[in-house]
XYZ file of C-alpha atoms in Angstrom:
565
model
C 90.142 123.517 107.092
C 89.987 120.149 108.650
C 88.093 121.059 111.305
C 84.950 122.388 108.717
C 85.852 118.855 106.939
C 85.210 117.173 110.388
C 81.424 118.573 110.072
C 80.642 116.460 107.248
C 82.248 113.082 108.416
C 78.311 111.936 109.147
C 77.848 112.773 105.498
C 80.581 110.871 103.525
C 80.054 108.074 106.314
C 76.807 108.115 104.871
C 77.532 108.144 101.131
C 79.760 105.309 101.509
C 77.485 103.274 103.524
C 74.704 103.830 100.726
C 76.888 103.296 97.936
C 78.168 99.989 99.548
C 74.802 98.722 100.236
C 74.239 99.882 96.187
C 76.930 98.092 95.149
C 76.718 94.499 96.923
C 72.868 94.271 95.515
C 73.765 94.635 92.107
C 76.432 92.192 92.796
C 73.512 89.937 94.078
C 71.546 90.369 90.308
C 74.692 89.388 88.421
C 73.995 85.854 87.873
C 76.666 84.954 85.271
C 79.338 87.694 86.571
C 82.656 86.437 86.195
C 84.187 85.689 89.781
C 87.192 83.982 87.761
C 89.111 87.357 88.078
C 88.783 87.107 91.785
C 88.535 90.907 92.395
C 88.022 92.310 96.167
C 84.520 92.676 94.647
C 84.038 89.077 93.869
C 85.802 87.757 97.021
C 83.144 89.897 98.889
C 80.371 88.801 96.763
C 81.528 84.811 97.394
C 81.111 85.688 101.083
C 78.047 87.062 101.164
C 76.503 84.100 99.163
C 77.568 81.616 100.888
C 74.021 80.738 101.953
C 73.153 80.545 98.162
C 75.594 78.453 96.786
C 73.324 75.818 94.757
C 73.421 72.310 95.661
C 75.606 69.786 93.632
C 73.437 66.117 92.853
C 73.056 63.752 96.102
C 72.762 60.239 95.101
C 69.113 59.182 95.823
C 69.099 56.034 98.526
C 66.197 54.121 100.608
C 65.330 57.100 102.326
C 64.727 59.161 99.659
C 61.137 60.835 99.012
C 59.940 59.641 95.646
C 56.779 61.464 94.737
C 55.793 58.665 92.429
C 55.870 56.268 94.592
C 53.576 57.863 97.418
C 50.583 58.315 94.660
C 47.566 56.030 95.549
C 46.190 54.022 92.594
C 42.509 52.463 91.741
C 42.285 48.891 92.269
C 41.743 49.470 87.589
C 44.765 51.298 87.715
C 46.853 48.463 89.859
C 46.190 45.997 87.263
C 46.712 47.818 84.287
C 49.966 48.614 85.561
C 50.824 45.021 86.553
C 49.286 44.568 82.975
C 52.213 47.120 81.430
C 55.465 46.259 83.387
C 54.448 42.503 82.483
C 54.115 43.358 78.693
C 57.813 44.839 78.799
C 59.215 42.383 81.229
C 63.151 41.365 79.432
C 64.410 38.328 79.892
C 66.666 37.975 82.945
C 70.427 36.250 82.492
C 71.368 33.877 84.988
C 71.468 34.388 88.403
C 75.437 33.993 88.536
C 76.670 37.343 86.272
C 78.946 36.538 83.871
C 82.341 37.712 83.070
C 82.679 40.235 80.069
C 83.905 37.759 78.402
C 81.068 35.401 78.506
C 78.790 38.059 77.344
C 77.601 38.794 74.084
C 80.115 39.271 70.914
C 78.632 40.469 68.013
C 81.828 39.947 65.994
C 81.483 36.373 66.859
C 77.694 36.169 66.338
C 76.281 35.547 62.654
C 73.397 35.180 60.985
C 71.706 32.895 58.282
C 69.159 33.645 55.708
C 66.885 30.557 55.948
C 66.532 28.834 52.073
C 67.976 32.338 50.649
C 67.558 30.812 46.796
C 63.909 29.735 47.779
C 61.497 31.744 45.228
C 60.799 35.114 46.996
C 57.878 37.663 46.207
C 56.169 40.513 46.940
C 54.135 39.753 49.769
C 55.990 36.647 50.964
C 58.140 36.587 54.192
C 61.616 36.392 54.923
C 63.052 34.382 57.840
C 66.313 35.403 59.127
C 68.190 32.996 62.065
C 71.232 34.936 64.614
C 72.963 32.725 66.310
C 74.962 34.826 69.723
C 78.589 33.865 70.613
C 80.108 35.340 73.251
C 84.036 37.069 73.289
C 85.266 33.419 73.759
C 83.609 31.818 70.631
C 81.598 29.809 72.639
C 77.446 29.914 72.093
C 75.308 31.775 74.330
C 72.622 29.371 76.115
C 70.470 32.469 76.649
C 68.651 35.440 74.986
C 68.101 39.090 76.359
C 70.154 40.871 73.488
C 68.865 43.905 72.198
C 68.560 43.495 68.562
C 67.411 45.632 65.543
C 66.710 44.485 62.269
C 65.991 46.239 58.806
C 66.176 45.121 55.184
C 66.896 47.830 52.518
C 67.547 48.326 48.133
C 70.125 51.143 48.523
C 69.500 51.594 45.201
C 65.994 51.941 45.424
C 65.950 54.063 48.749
C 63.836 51.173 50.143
C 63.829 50.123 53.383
C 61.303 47.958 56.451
C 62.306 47.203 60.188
C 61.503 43.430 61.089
C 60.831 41.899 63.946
C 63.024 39.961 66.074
C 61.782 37.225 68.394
C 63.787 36.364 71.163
C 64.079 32.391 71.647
C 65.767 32.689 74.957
C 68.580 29.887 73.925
C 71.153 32.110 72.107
C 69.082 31.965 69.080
C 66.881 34.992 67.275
C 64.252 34.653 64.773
C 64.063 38.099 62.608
C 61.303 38.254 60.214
C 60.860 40.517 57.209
C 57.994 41.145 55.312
C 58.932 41.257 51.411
C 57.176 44.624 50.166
C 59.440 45.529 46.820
C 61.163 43.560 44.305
C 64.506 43.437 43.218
C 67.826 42.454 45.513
C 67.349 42.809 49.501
C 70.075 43.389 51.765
C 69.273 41.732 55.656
C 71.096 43.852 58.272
C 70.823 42.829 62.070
C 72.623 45.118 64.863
C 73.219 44.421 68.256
C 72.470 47.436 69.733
C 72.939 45.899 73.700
C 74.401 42.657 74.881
C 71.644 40.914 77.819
C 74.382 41.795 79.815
C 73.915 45.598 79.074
C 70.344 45.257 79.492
C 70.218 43.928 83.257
C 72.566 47.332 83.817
C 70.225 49.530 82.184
C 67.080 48.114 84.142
C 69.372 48.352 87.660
C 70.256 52.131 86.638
C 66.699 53.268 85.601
C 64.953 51.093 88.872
C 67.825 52.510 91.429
C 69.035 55.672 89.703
C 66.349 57.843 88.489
C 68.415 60.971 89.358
C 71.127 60.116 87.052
C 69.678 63.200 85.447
C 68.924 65.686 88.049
C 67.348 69.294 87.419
C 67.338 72.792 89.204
C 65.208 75.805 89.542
C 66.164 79.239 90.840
C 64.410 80.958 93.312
C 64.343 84.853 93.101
C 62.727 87.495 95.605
C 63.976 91.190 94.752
C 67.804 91.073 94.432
C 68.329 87.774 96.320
C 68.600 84.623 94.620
C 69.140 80.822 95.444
C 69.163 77.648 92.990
C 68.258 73.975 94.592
C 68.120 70.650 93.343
C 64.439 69.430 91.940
C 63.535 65.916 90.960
C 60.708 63.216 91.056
C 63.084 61.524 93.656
C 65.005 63.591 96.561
C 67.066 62.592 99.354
C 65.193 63.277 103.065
C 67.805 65.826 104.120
C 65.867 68.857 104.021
C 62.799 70.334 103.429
C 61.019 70.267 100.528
C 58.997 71.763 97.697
C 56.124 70.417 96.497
C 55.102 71.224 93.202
C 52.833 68.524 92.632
C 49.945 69.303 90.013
C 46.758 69.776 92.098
C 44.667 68.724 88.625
C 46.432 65.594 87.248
C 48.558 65.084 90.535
C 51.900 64.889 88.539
C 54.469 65.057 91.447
C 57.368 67.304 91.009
C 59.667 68.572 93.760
C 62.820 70.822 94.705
C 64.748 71.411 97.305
C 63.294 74.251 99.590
C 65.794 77.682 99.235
C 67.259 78.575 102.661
C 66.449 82.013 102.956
C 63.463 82.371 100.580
C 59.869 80.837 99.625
C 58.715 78.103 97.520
C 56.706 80.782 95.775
C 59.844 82.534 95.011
C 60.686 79.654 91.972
C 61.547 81.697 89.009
C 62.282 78.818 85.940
C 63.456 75.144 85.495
C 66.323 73.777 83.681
C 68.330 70.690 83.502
C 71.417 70.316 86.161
C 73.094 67.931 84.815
C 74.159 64.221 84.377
C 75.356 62.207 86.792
C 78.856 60.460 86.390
C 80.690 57.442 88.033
C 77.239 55.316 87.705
C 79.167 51.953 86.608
C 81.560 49.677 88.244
C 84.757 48.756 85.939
C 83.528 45.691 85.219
C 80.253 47.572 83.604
C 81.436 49.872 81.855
C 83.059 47.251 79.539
C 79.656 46.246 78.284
C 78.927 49.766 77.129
C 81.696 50.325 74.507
C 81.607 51.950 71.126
C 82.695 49.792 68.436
C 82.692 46.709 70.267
C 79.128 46.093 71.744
C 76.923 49.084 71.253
C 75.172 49.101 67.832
C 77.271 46.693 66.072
C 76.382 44.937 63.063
C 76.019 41.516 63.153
C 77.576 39.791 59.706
C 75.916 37.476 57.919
C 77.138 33.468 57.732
C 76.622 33.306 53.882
C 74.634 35.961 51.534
C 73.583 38.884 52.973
C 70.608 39.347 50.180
C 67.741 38.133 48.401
C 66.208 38.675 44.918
C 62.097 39.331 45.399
C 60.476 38.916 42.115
C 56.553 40.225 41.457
C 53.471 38.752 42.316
C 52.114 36.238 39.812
C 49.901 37.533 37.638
C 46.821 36.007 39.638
C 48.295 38.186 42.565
C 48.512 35.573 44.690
C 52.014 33.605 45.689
C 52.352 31.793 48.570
C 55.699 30.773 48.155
C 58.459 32.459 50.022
C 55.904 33.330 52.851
C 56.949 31.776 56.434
C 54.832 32.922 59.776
C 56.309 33.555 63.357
C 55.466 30.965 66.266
C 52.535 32.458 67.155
C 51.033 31.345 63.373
C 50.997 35.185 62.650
C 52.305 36.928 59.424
C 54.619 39.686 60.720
C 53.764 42.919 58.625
C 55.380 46.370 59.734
C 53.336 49.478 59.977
C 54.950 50.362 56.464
C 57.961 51.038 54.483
C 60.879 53.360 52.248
C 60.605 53.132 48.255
C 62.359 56.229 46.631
C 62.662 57.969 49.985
C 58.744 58.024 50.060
C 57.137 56.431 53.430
C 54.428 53.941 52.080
C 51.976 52.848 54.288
C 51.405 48.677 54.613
C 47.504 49.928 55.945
C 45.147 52.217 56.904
C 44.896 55.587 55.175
C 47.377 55.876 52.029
C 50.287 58.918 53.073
C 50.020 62.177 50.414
C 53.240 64.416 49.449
C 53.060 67.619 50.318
C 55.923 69.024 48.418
C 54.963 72.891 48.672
C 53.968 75.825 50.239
C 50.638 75.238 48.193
C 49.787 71.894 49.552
C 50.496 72.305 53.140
C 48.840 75.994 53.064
C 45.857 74.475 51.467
C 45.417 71.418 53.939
C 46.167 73.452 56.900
C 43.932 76.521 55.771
C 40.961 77.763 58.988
C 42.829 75.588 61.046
C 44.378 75.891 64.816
C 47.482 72.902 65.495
C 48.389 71.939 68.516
C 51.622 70.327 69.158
C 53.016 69.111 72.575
C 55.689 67.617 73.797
C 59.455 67.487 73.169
C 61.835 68.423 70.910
C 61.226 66.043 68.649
C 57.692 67.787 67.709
C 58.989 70.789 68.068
C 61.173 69.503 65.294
C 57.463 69.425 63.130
C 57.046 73.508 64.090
C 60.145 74.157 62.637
C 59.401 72.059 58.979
C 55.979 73.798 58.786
C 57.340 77.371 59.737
C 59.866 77.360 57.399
C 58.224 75.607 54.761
C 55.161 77.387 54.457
C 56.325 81.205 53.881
C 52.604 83.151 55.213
C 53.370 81.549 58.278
C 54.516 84.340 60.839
C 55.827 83.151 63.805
C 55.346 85.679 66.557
C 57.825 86.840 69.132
C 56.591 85.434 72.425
C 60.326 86.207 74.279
C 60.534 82.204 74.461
C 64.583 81.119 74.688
C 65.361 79.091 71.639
C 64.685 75.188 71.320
C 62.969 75.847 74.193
C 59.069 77.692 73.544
C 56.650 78.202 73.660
C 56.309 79.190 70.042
C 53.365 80.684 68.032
C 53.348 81.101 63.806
C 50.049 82.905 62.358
C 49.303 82.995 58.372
C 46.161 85.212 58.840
C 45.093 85.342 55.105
C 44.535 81.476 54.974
C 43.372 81.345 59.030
C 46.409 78.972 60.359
C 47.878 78.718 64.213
C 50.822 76.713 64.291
C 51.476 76.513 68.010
C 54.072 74.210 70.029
C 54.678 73.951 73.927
C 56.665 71.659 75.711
C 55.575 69.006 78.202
C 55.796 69.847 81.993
C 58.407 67.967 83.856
C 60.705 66.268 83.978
C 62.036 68.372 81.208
C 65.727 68.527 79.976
C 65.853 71.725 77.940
C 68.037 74.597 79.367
C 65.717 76.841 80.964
C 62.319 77.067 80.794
C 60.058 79.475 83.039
C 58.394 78.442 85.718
C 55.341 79.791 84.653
C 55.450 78.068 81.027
C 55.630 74.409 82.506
C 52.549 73.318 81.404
C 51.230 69.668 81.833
C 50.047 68.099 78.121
C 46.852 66.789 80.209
C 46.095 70.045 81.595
C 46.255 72.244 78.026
C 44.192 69.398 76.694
C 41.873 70.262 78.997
C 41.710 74.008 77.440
C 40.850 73.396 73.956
C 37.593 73.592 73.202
C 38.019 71.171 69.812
C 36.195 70.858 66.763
C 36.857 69.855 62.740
C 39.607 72.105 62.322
C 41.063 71.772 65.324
C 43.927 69.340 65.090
C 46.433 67.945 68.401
C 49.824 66.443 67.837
C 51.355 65.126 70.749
C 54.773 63.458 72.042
C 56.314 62.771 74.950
C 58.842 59.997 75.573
C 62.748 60.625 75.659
C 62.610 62.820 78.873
C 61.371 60.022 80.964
C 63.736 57.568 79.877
C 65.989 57.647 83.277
C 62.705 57.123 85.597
C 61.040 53.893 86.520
C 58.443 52.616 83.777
C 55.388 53.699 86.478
C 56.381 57.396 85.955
C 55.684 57.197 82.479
C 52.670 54.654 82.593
C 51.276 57.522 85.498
C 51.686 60.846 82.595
C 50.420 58.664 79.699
C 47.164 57.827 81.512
C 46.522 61.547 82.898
C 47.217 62.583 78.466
C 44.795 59.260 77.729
C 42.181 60.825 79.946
C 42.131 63.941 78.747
C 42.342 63.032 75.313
C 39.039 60.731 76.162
C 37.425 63.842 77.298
C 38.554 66.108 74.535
C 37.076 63.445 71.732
C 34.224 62.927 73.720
C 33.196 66.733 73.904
C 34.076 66.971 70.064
C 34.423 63.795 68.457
C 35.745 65.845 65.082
C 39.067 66.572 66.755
C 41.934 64.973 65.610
C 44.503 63.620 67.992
C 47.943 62.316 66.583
C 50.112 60.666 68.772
C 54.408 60.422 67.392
C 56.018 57.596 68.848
C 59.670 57.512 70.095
C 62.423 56.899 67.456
C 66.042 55.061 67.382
C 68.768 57.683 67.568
C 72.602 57.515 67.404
C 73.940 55.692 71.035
C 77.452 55.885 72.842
C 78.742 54.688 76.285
C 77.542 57.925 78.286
C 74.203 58.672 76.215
C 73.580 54.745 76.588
C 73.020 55.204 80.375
C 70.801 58.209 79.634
C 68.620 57.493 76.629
C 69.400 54.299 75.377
C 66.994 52.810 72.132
C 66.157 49.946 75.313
C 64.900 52.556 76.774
C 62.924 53.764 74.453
C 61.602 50.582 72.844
C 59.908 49.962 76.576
C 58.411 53.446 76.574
C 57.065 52.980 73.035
C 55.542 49.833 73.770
C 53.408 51.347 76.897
C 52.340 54.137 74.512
C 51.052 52.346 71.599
C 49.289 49.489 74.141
C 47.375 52.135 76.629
C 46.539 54.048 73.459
C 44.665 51.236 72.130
C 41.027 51.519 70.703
C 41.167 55.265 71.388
C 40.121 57.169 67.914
C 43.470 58.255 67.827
C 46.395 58.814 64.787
C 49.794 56.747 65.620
C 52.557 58.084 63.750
C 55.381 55.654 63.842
C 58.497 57.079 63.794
C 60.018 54.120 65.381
C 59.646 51.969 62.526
C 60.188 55.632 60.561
C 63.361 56.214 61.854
C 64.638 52.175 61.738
C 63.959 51.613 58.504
C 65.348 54.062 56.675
C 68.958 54.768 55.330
C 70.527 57.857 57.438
C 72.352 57.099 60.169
C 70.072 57.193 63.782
C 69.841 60.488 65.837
C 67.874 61.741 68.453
C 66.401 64.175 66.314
C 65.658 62.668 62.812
C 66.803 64.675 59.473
C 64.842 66.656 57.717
C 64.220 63.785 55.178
C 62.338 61.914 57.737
C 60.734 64.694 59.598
C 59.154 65.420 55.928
C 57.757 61.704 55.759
C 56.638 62.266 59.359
C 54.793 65.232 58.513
C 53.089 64.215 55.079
C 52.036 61.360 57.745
C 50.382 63.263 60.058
C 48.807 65.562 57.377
C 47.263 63.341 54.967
C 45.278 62.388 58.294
C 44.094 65.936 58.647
C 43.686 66.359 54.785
C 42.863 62.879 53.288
C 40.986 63.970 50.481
C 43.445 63.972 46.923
């Protein structure tokens, strides 16, 4: 018996070699399978992939490549950019850093309505004074606090942002432009002491990879993930994803085994950790010196009263130190978001309205999540839109929503890297520039566009680089059809901790907006401002606005596309 077994030893030697060699590549395609049990299966599995185990964040240094940095400018281009970091230069502390507790207190600091019982109205000005005190009591002699300022009739949903000018002595004038009558309420918050700032401008100059990214790599059943970022260490080989139209760099790490062809998608690592000394970290604390309000040193509030009857008053109204009346973009009454010029903003409440503005027309909308955030309103207010099941993850895209009886697209893609969202496929990262490029354009072809948050960890020339390669393009697009319409959403406040500080602070953001709305200048574009937006109204901040003020935003944006009553 054994010996007729013995004659099919090559056989079962065969089997089991086969069903081995089966086994250990469909180990290989498991990409979430659970080691944690720590089977024979797994331990055999962690051996063979040794050579794929991803690569955990490097700290970028001097040597590190950093593709922005390498990219050759005009002589134009060198001066607008000296032009831009200029315009959002901060005021720098002294040389010698101070101790935490010389640094900015708001629960020491105040703040004084200047001649509070003077006779306010509509279309006067309100001067506000903050004096800074540090933890000790003791007056700061310098400025470089990040303030926010707002005035607001909880009773009358009504609320403006003002604008805060930084004397550079410890002192702060905020003015408000008086736009409603009946009682105001001034609020000022600290949202960063200068101290705070000079950290944030170290972290976003020196660490740019304090957000780092990764991308797998796939060829048949074998698998590796790397590192990718605008900045990599010089340890190993690299690759380079740069875009050969606008020349947006982009780079990972090169797998060991396989191609740089082989990149299947793109998703965010992680965040780095351990990014502050002790002595930091003290000036990024909840409750104490990240959005605090500042109190008021006597009333808080002001009664407005109405124009005259002539409609003219003079009285009440005060100008900054440039001899300038400050006036914000526009303003809350009854929830509504009015306007202070330009085109006056429509409600559209319904299905009805919206369907009827958008009907024959093809939207674009580009960028992050908080345009995205606009897809979503429209889809799920307007019921004939279908949205279409491209197999995009969720929050992620791109996404697609047809009403064919009234002739609507409602499309959305993100912006191409750097890109936080989970996972996007390689083949979907798109750059904004690039799909401009595409569209042919005409009267009812409208383009939405927004693109901030995701660069707020990179050095302000990464940004200024992106928003001039979208400028072009939307120069060409208008140019080629003049009857386009471009919109262009700014960045907006959001709610800010220690960790998310270091990340995607409001400083942050208020620099980014500021290049935006200056290199978009004289371009025939539509500015959305869902800075001021976000600031001025009543809900708490957050990263991605309720639906309240996504409504506003949209009725914005649409009675631009449908101005007509």
């Amino acid at each position: 018996m054994w010996t007729n077994l013995s004659r099919f030893t090559p056989l079962f030697l065969f089997l089991a070699f086969t069903g081995l060699v089966f086994l250990l590549r469909n180990i290989f395609t498991l990409e979430k399978f659970d080691c944690n049990t720590r089977t024979a299966l797994c331990r055999i599995q962690d051996t063979i992939s040794t050579a794929f185990k991803p690569v955990g964040p490097v700290a970028v240094n001097k040597d590190s490549y950093c593709g922005y940095s390498e990219l050759e400018l005009s002589p134009e281009e060198v001066l607008e950019e000296q032009y831009l970091l200029d315009l959002i230069a901060w005021p720098e502390p002294p040389v010698q850093t101070p101790s935490f507790q010389q640094s900015t207190d708001p629960a020491h600091s105040f703040f004084v309505i200047l001649n509070p019982s003077e006779d306010l109205r509509v279309g006067g000005q309100l001067e506000v004074l903050v004096h800074m005190q540090d933890f000790q009591g003791q007056p700061k002699q310098y400025g470089g606090d990040f303030l926010l300022a707002r005035i607001h009739s909880p009773e009358l949903k009504a609320g403006a942002a003002g604008k805060v000018v930084d004397h550079q002595n410890g002192f702060y004038s905020v003015f408000f432009a008086l736009l409603w009558p009946g009682e105001l309420t001034v609020s000022v918050t600290l949202v960063h002491p200068s101290e705070a700032v000079q950290v944030l401008k170290r972290l976003r100059q020196e660490r740019p990879d304090r957000v780092y990214f990764k991308s797998l790599f796939r060829t048949g059943y074998f698998s590796e993930t790397t590192l990718c970022n605008l900045c990599l260490p010089a340890s190993q080989p690299l690759c380079n994803y740069t875009d050969p139209h606008t020349g947006e760099p982009w780079f990972c790490y090169k797998p060991k085994l396989l191609s740089c062809d082989s990149r299947v998608n793109h998703a965010k690592g992680g965040y780095q950790k351990h990014l502050l000394t002790a002595k930091e970290g003290l000036l990024f604390q909840s409750n104490v010196n990240i959005k605090v309000p500042i109190l008021a040193s006597g009333a808080d509030h002001v009664t407005v009263k109405l124009q005259e009857k002539n409609g003219h008053s003079d009285r009440g109204k005060k100008t900054n130190p440039d001899g300038l009346t400050f006036m914000p973009s526009g303003f809350y009454y009854q929830d509504v978001w009015k306007p202070t010029g330009g085109r006056a903003v429509r409600q559209f409440n319904d299905a009805l309205s919206v369907t009827q503005c958008l009907k024959r027309k093809v939207i674009y909308l580009y960028g992050d999540s908080t345009v995205r955030q606009w897809f979503e309103y429209l889809n799920a207010l307007v019921p004939g839109l279908q949205e279409f099941n491209l197999g995009s993850p969720k929050n992620v895209g791109p996404f697609l929503a047809v009403d064919s009886a009234h002739g609507i697209m409602l499309k959305y893609r993100c912006h191409g890297p750097p890109i936080r969202f989970s996972t996007v496929a390689a083949s979907e990262l798109r750059y904004v520039a690039n799909e401009l490029e595409g569209i042919v354009g005409g009267r009812d072809v409208v383009v939405a566009i927004t693109i901030w948050s995701h660069f707020s960890t990179f050095p302000a020339e990464v940004y200024i680089r992106r928003l001039r390669n979208i400028r072009r393009a939307v120069r060409r697009l208008l140019a080629r059809s003049p009857r386009t319409l471009v919109a262009l959403k700014t960045a907006n406040v959001q709610e800010l901790g220690p960790e998310v500080s270091l990340y995607n602070s409001d400083w942050f953001s208020l620099q980014l907006d500021a290049l935006l709305r200056h290199m978009f200048q004289g371009l025939d574009v539509v500015l959305v401002d869902a800075w001021e937006m976000t600031l001025a109204h009543r809900l708490p901040h957050a990263l991605h606005p309720p639906a309240l003020i996504v409504k506003n935003q949209v009725d914005v944006f649409l009675s631009h596309v449908c101005p007509g009553g």
